[in-house]
């Protein structure tokens, strides 16, 4: 029975003939995101919609972590780990959108398109988180570690006796949610709360929940300091958009750009420079490293 508000689906046979024997394909999410954010809007509108996105994603991230805590308190470790991994991916979306804010929306189509693709990639979002949560000395090291984290498959080597390993996202996501047949073990895998409990307890303060909670605390600090508002993003974009960041840029030059942003934000928005320096806005731009990723 059709309910009020249901959307009528087109007749599949009619669609088949309308498209001359080839069924229509859904739009590519990355292309659609690029069009919606950077093609259909002027610069000020783009900055406004990016700010709204940063706030929306942050809210969803907090909700996911709260749900994960409920599951952890109930001993449902596997499902909690999956939700924590999902919250991590939401945090990475924030970092990706902030990278976009450092580009010229009219001239840097290629990097912006790659960022929109990373927005939907489990592996690339994982790599963003790993860099944001690591102590990095310069852009060259950021590039090297970023590319390591993008490696999607780790072969064990000839006759090593060890299994080939998928990307870490598999162990945080799929293995905590789905039953599967494991080729190396020749046996079925079922997500186990007992196994996941050991993983959380052995790592103590560095378990996935505490790591994610600390990362989100920095995002929330940036929100509360009004640094993810349109005005702050406008200043960030105005200073960075004419300075494309590659791995050969020195720390001194990169930090001067950030100092200019901090000074302008303090002067214009009355937000102290030390608040900006403690926020997620001041970090290594990674957009260029998506261009030649493995």
mmCIF file of N, CA and C in Angstrom, residues 208-292:
data_model
loop_
_atom_site.group_PDB
_atom_site.id
_atom_site.type_symbol
_atom_site.label_atom_id
_atom_site.label_comp_id
_atom_site.label_asym_id
_atom_site.label_seq_id
_atom_site.Cartn_x
_atom_site.Cartn_y
_atom_site.Cartn_z
ATOM 1 N N UNK A 208 40.616 3.510 20.601
ATOM 2 C CA UNK A 208 39.988 4.312 19.541
ATOM 3 C C UNK A 208 39.045 5.397 20.041
ATOM 4 N N UNK A 209 38.285 5.109 21.092
ATOM 5 C CA UNK A 209 37.335 6.114 21.570
ATOM 6 C C UNK A 209 38.048 7.326 22.154
ATOM 7 N N UNK A 210 39.056 7.097 22.981
ATOM 8 C CA UNK A 210 39.764 8.219 23.601
ATOM 9 C C UNK A 210 40.525 9.023 22.557
ATOM 10 N N UNK A 211 41.102 8.343 21.581
ATOM 11 C CA UNK A 211 41.813 9.046 20.506
ATOM 12 C C UNK A 211 40.863 9.943 19.725
ATOM 13 N N UNK A 212 39.703 9.414 19.391
ATOM 14 C CA UNK A 212 38.721 10.200 18.645
ATOM 15 C C UNK A 212 38.150 11.322 19.493
ATOM 16 N N UNK A 213 37.925 11.047 20.767
ATOM 17 C CA UNK A 213 37.378 12.075 21.654
ATOM 18 C C UNK A 213 38.318 13.268 21.747
ATOM 19 N N UNK A 214 39.632 13.001 21.851
ATOM 20 C CA UNK A 214 40.599 14.096 21.924
ATOM 21 C C UNK A 214 40.631 14.894 20.622
ATOM 22 N N UNK A 215 40.557 14.182 19.504
ATOM 23 C CA UNK A 215 40.559 14.877 18.209
ATOM 24 C C UNK A 215 39.321 15.745 18.062
ATOM 25 N N UNK A 216 38.179 15.227 18.489
ATOM 26 C CA UNK A 216 36.959 16.020 18.368
ATOM 27 C C UNK A 216 36.972 17.215 19.314
ATOM 28 N N UNK A 217 37.635 17.093 20.454
ATOM 29 C CA UNK A 217 37.705 18.214 21.398
ATOM 30 C C UNK A 217 38.362 19.424 20.737
ATOM 31 N N UNK A 218 39.346 19.188 19.871
ATOM 32 C CA UNK A 218 39.999 20.297 19.181
ATOM 33 C C UNK A 218 39.066 20.917 18.140
ATOM 34 N N UNK A 219 38.260 20.080 17.495
ATOM 35 C CA UNK A 219 37.264 20.596 16.553
ATOM 36 C C UNK A 219 36.235 21.433 17.293
ATOM 37 N N UNK A 220 35.768 20.919 18.432
ATOM 38 C CA UNK A 220 34.759 21.649 19.206
ATOM 39 C C UNK A 220 35.317 22.969 19.727
ATOM 40 N N UNK A 221 36.578 22.963 20.125
ATOM 41 C CA UNK A 221 37.234 24.208 20.547
ATOM 42 C C UNK A 221 37.206 25.228 19.407
ATOM 43 N N UNK A 222 37.517 24.789 18.196
ATOM 44 C CA UNK A 222 37.521 25.687 17.039
ATOM 45 C C UNK A 222 36.130 26.229 16.758
ATOM 46 N N UNK A 223 35.121 25.376 16.950
ATOM 47 C CA UNK A 223 33.736 25.823 16.780
ATOM 48 C C UNK A 223 33.367 26.885 17.815
ATOM 49 N N UNK A 224 33.666 26.605 19.052
ATOM 50 C CA UNK A 224 33.281 27.507 20.141
ATOM 51 C C UNK A 224 34.000 28.843 20.058
ATOM 52 N N UNK A 225 35.199 28.834 19.457
ATOM 53 C CA UNK A 225 35.945 30.079 19.288
ATOM 54 C C UNK A 225 35.527 30.838 18.032
ATOM 55 N N UNK A 226 34.472 30.352 17.359
ATOM 56 C CA UNK A 226 33.930 31.007 16.157
ATOM 57 C C UNK A 226 34.905 30.989 14.984
ATOM 58 N N UNK A 227 35.830 30.027 14.971
ATOM 59 C CA UNK A 227 36.832 29.972 13.917
ATOM 60 C C UNK A 227 36.378 29.164 12.709
ATOM 61 N N UNK A 228 35.213 28.554 12.789
ATOM 62 C CA UNK A 228 34.662 27.848 11.630
ATOM 63 C C UNK A 228 33.501 28.636 11.026
ATOM 64 N N UNK A 229 33.368 29.879 11.448
ATOM 65 C CA UNK A 229 32.350 30.753 10.869
ATOM 66 C C UNK A 229 32.844 31.305 9.535
ATOM 67 N N UNK A 230 31.912 31.827 8.773
ATOM 68 C CA UNK A 230 32.224 32.327 7.434
ATOM 69 C C UNK A 230 33.295 33.413 7.457
ATOM 70 N N UNK A 231 33.260 34.300 8.457
ATOM 71 C CA UNK A 231 34.231 35.391 8.515
ATOM 72 C C UNK A 231 35.660 34.899 8.624
ATOM 73 N N UNK A 232 35.890 33.897 9.472
ATOM 74 C CA UNK A 232 37.238 33.340 9.622
ATOM 75 C C UNK A 232 37.668 32.600 8.361
ATOM 76 N N UNK A 233 36.746 31.872 7.752
ATOM 77 C CA UNK A 233 37.069 31.144 6.516
ATOM 78 C C UNK A 233 37.391 32.109 5.383
ATOM 79 N N UNK A 234 36.720 33.251 5.366
ATOM 80 C CA UNK A 234 36.973 34.269 4.347
ATOM 81 C C UNK A 234 38.408 34.772 4.438
ATOM 82 N N UNK A 235 38.877 35.025 5.641
ATOM 83 C CA UNK A 235 40.252 35.495 5.839
ATOM 84 C C UNK A 235 41.249 34.407 5.470
ATOM 85 N N UNK A 236 40.978 33.183 5.893
ATOM 86 C CA UNK A 236 41.854 32.057 5.564
ATOM 87 C C UNK A 236 41.984 31.912 4.047
ATOM 88 N N UNK A 237 40.857 31.972 3.364
ATOM 89 C CA UNK A 237 40.856 31.813 1.913
ATOM 90 C C UNK A 237 41.567 32.969 1.218
ATOM 91 N N UNK A 238 41.335 34.196 1.674
ATOM 92 C CA UNK A 238 41.921 35.368 1.030
ATOM 93 C C UNK A 238 43.444 35.330 1.065
ATOM 94 N N UNK A 239 44.022 34.815 2.131
ATOM 95 C CA UNK A 239 45.479 34.795 2.270
ATOM 96 C C UNK A 239 46.099 33.579 1.593
ATOM 97 N N UNK A 240 45.403 32.438 1.613
ATOM 98 C CA UNK A 240 46.004 31.210 1.086
ATOM 99 C C UNK A 240 45.716 30.960 -0.389
ATOM 100 N N UNK A 241 44.653 31.529 -0.945
ATOM 101 C CA UNK A 241 44.227 31.130 -2.288
ATOM 102 C C UNK A 241 45.243 31.458 -3.373
ATOM 103 N N UNK A 242 46.102 32.430 -3.136
ATOM 104 C CA UNK A 242 47.122 32.800 -4.117
ATOM 105 C C UNK A 242 48.472 32.156 -3.833
ATOM 106 N N UNK A 243 48.495 31.221 -2.895
ATOM 107 C CA UNK A 243 49.751 30.558 -2.515
ATOM 108 C C UNK A 243 49.528 29.055 -2.452
ATOM 109 N N UNK A 244 49.701 28.399 -3.588
ATOM 110 C CA UNK A 244 49.481 26.958 -3.672
ATOM 111 C C UNK A 244 50.592 26.244 -2.911
ATOM 112 N N UNK A 245 50.213 25.348 -2.001
ATOM 113 C CA UNK A 245 51.167 24.731 -1.078
ATOM 114 C C UNK A 245 51.610 23.361 -1.584
ATOM 115 N N UNK A 246 52.910 23.220 -1.803
ATOM 116 C CA UNK A 246 53.515 21.934 -2.170
ATOM 117 C C UNK A 246 54.498 21.514 -1.086
ATOM 118 N N UNK A 247 55.066 20.324 -1.258
ATOM 119 C CA UNK A 247 55.958 19.798 -0.228
ATOM 120 C C UNK A 247 57.270 20.565 -0.116
ATOM 121 N N UNK A 248 57.625 21.355 -1.144
ATOM 122 C CA UNK A 248 58.892 22.081 -1.107
ATOM 123 C C UNK A 248 58.785 23.443 -0.415
ATOM 124 N N UNK A 249 57.597 23.818 0.050
ATOM 125 C CA UNK A 249 57.469 25.085 0.773
ATOM 126 C C UNK A 249 58.079 24.954 2.166
ATOM 127 N N UNK A 250 58.871 25.920 2.545
ATOM 128 C CA UNK A 250 59.522 25.884 3.856
ATOM 129 C C UNK A 250 58.520 26.166 4.965
ATOM 130 N N UNK A 251 58.861 25.702 6.149
ATOM 131 C CA UNK A 251 58.006 25.972 7.306
ATOM 132 C C UNK A 251 57.879 27.471 7.570
ATOM 133 N N UNK A 252 59.003 28.194 7.423
ATOM 134 C CA UNK A 252 58.972 29.630 7.694
ATOM 135 C C UNK A 252 57.947 30.334 6.809
ATOM 136 N N UNK A 253 57.930 29.990 5.536
ATOM 137 C CA UNK A 253 56.994 30.654 4.631
ATOM 138 C C UNK A 253 55.552 30.264 4.939
ATOM 139 N N UNK A 254 55.321 28.964 5.151
ATOM 140 C CA UNK A 254 53.972 28.503 5.466
ATOM 141 C C UNK A 254 53.473 29.138 6.762
ATOM 142 N N UNK A 255 54.311 29.177 7.774
ATOM 143 C CA UNK A 255 53.894 29.721 9.063
ATOM 144 C C UNK A 255 53.629 31.228 8.973
ATOM 145 N N UNK A 256 54.340 31.915 8.070
ATOM 146 C CA UNK A 256 54.058 33.344 7.886
ATOM 147 C C UNK A 256 52.635 33.562 7.374
ATOM 148 N N UNK A 257 52.191 32.682 6.470
ATOM 149 C CA UNK A 257 50.810 32.778 5.989
ATOM 150 C C UNK A 257 49.824 32.608 7.143
ATOM 151 N N UNK A 258 50.089 31.618 7.983
ATOM 152 C CA UNK A 258 49.199 31.392 9.121
ATOM 153 C C UNK A 258 49.239 32.563 10.102
ATOM 154 N N UNK A 259 50.411 33.149 10.285
ATOM 155 C CA UNK A 259 50.508 34.312 11.170
ATOM 156 C C UNK A 259 49.690 35.479 10.617
ATOM 157 N N UNK A 260 49.706 35.640 9.299
ATOM 158 C CA UNK A 260 48.898 36.691 8.675
ATOM 159 C C UNK A 260 47.411 36.441 8.912
ATOM 160 N N UNK A 261 46.999 35.178 8.804
ATOM 161 C CA UNK A 261 45.599 34.829 9.051
ATOM 162 C C UNK A 261 45.237 35.130 10.503
ATOM 163 N N UNK A 262 46.098 34.715 11.430
ATOM 164 C CA UNK A 262 45.832 34.935 12.855
ATOM 165 C C UNK A 262 45.718 36.419 13.174
ATOM 166 N N UNK A 263 46.620 37.232 12.605
ATOM 167 C CA UNK A 263 46.582 38.669 12.844
ATOM 168 C C UNK A 263 45.304 39.295 12.281
ATOM 169 N N UNK A 264 44.927 38.888 11.073
ATOM 170 C CA UNK A 264 43.734 39.451 10.443
ATOM 171 C C UNK A 264 42.466 39.045 11.194
ATOM 172 N N UNK A 265 42.424 37.798 11.680
ATOM 173 C CA UNK A 265 41.257 37.334 12.431
ATOM 174 C C UNK A 265 41.145 38.088 13.755
ATOM 175 N N UNK A 266 42.276 38.323 14.408
ATOM 176 C CA UNK A 266 42.235 39.074 15.667
ATOM 177 C C UNK A 266 41.763 40.504 15.420
ATOM 178 N N UNK A 267 42.267 41.125 14.359
ATOM 179 C CA UNK A 267 41.905 42.506 14.057
ATOM 180 C C UNK A 267 40.450 42.632 13.624
ATOM 181 N N UNK A 268 39.985 41.687 12.797
ATOM 182 C CA UNK A 268 38.647 41.787 12.217
ATOM 183 C C UNK A 268 37.564 41.193 13.104
ATOM 184 N N UNK A 269 37.860 40.038 13.701
ATOM 185 C CA UNK A 269 36.835 39.301 14.443
ATOM 186 C C UNK A 269 37.057 39.305 15.950
ATOM 187 N N UNK A 270 38.168 39.926 16.378
ATOM 188 C CA UNK A 270 38.474 40.030 17.809
ATOM 189 C C UNK A 270 38.665 38.660 18.463
ATOM 190 N N UNK A 271 39.222 37.731 17.713
ATOM 191 C CA UNK A 271 39.557 36.402 18.245
ATOM 192 C C UNK A 271 41.069 36.379 18.468
ATOM 193 N N UNK A 272 41.549 36.187 19.696
ATOM 194 C CA UNK A 272 42.994 36.238 19.973
ATOM 195 C C UNK A 272 43.791 35.279 19.094
ATOM 196 N N UNK A 273 45.010 35.697 18.756
ATOM 197 C CA UNK A 273 45.847 34.892 17.870
ATOM 198 C C UNK A 273 46.163 33.519 18.467
ATOM 199 N N UNK A 274 46.335 33.458 19.776
ATOM 200 C CA UNK A 274 46.665 32.170 20.383
ATOM 201 C C UNK A 274 45.520 31.167 20.231
ATOM 202 N N UNK A 275 44.268 31.659 20.144
ATOM 203 C CA UNK A 275 43.125 30.773 19.925
ATOM 204 C C UNK A 275 43.201 30.167 18.520
ATOM 205 N N UNK A 276 43.521 31.016 17.560
ATOM 206 C CA UNK A 276 43.676 30.509 16.194
ATOM 207 C C UNK A 276 44.798 29.482 16.133
ATOM 208 N N UNK A 277 45.915 29.755 16.768
ATOM 209 C CA UNK A 277 47.065 28.855 16.712
ATOM 210 C C UNK A 277 46.788 27.500 17.351
ATOM 211 N N UNK A 278 45.812 27.441 18.260
ATOM 212 C CA UNK A 278 45.442 26.182 18.905
ATOM 213 C C UNK A 278 44.331 25.446 18.162
ATOM 214 N N UNK A 279 43.828 26.043 17.095
ATOM 215 C CA UNK A 279 42.672 25.484 16.396
ATOM 216 C C UNK A 279 43.091 24.525 15.286
ATOM 217 N N UNK A 280 42.081 23.888 14.683
ATOM 218 C CA UNK A 280 42.340 22.960 13.581
ATOM 219 C C UNK A 280 42.627 23.699 12.280
ATOM 220 N N UNK A 281 42.451 25.016 12.241
ATOM 221 C CA UNK A 281 42.718 25.752 11.019
ATOM 222 C C UNK A 281 44.208 25.835 10.714
ATOM 223 N N UNK A 282 45.021 25.791 11.756
ATOM 224 C CA UNK A 282 46.470 25.905 11.565
ATOM 225 C C UNK A 282 47.079 24.504 11.510
ATOM 226 N N UNK A 283 47.163 23.991 10.302
ATOM 227 C CA UNK A 283 47.790 22.682 10.133
ATOM 228 C C UNK A 283 48.309 22.547 8.713
ATOM 229 N N UNK A 284 48.940 21.402 8.433
ATOM 230 C CA UNK A 284 49.588 21.186 7.147
ATOM 231 C C UNK A 284 48.553 21.005 6.037
ATOM 232 N N UNK A 285 48.563 21.853 5.010
ATOM 233 C CA UNK A 285 47.672 21.621 3.857
ATOM 234 C C UNK A 285 48.084 20.339 3.124
ATOM 235 N N UNK A 286 47.129 19.492 2.836
ATOM 236 C CA UNK A 286 47.426 18.185 2.241
ATOM 237 C C UNK A 286 46.876 18.025 0.825
ATOM 238 N N UNK A 287 46.173 19.029 0.312
ATOM 239 C CA UNK A 287 45.469 18.861 -0.958
ATOM 240 C C UNK A 287 46.372 18.466 -2.110
ATOM 241 N N UNK A 288 47.591 18.993 -2.155
ATOM 242 C CA UNK A 288 48.492 18.694 -3.272
ATOM 243 C C UNK A 288 48.914 17.232 -3.276
ATOM 244 N N UNK A 289 48.960 16.609 -2.119
ATOM 245 C CA UNK A 289 49.433 15.235 -2.013
ATOM 246 C C UNK A 289 48.418 14.223 -2.514
ATOM 247 N N UNK A 290 47.183 14.668 -2.725
ATOM 248 C CA UNK A 290 46.193 13.796 -3.364
ATOM 249 C C UNK A 290 46.456 13.670 -4.865
ATOM 250 N N UNK A 291 47.178 14.632 -5.424
ATOM 251 C CA UNK A 291 47.411 14.668 -6.868
ATOM 252 C C UNK A 291 48.259 13.501 -7.340
ATOM 253 N N UNK A 292 49.302 13.181 -6.591
ATOM 254 C CA UNK A 292 50.216 12.108 -7.003
ATOM 255 C C UNK A 292 50.238 10.991 -5.974
#
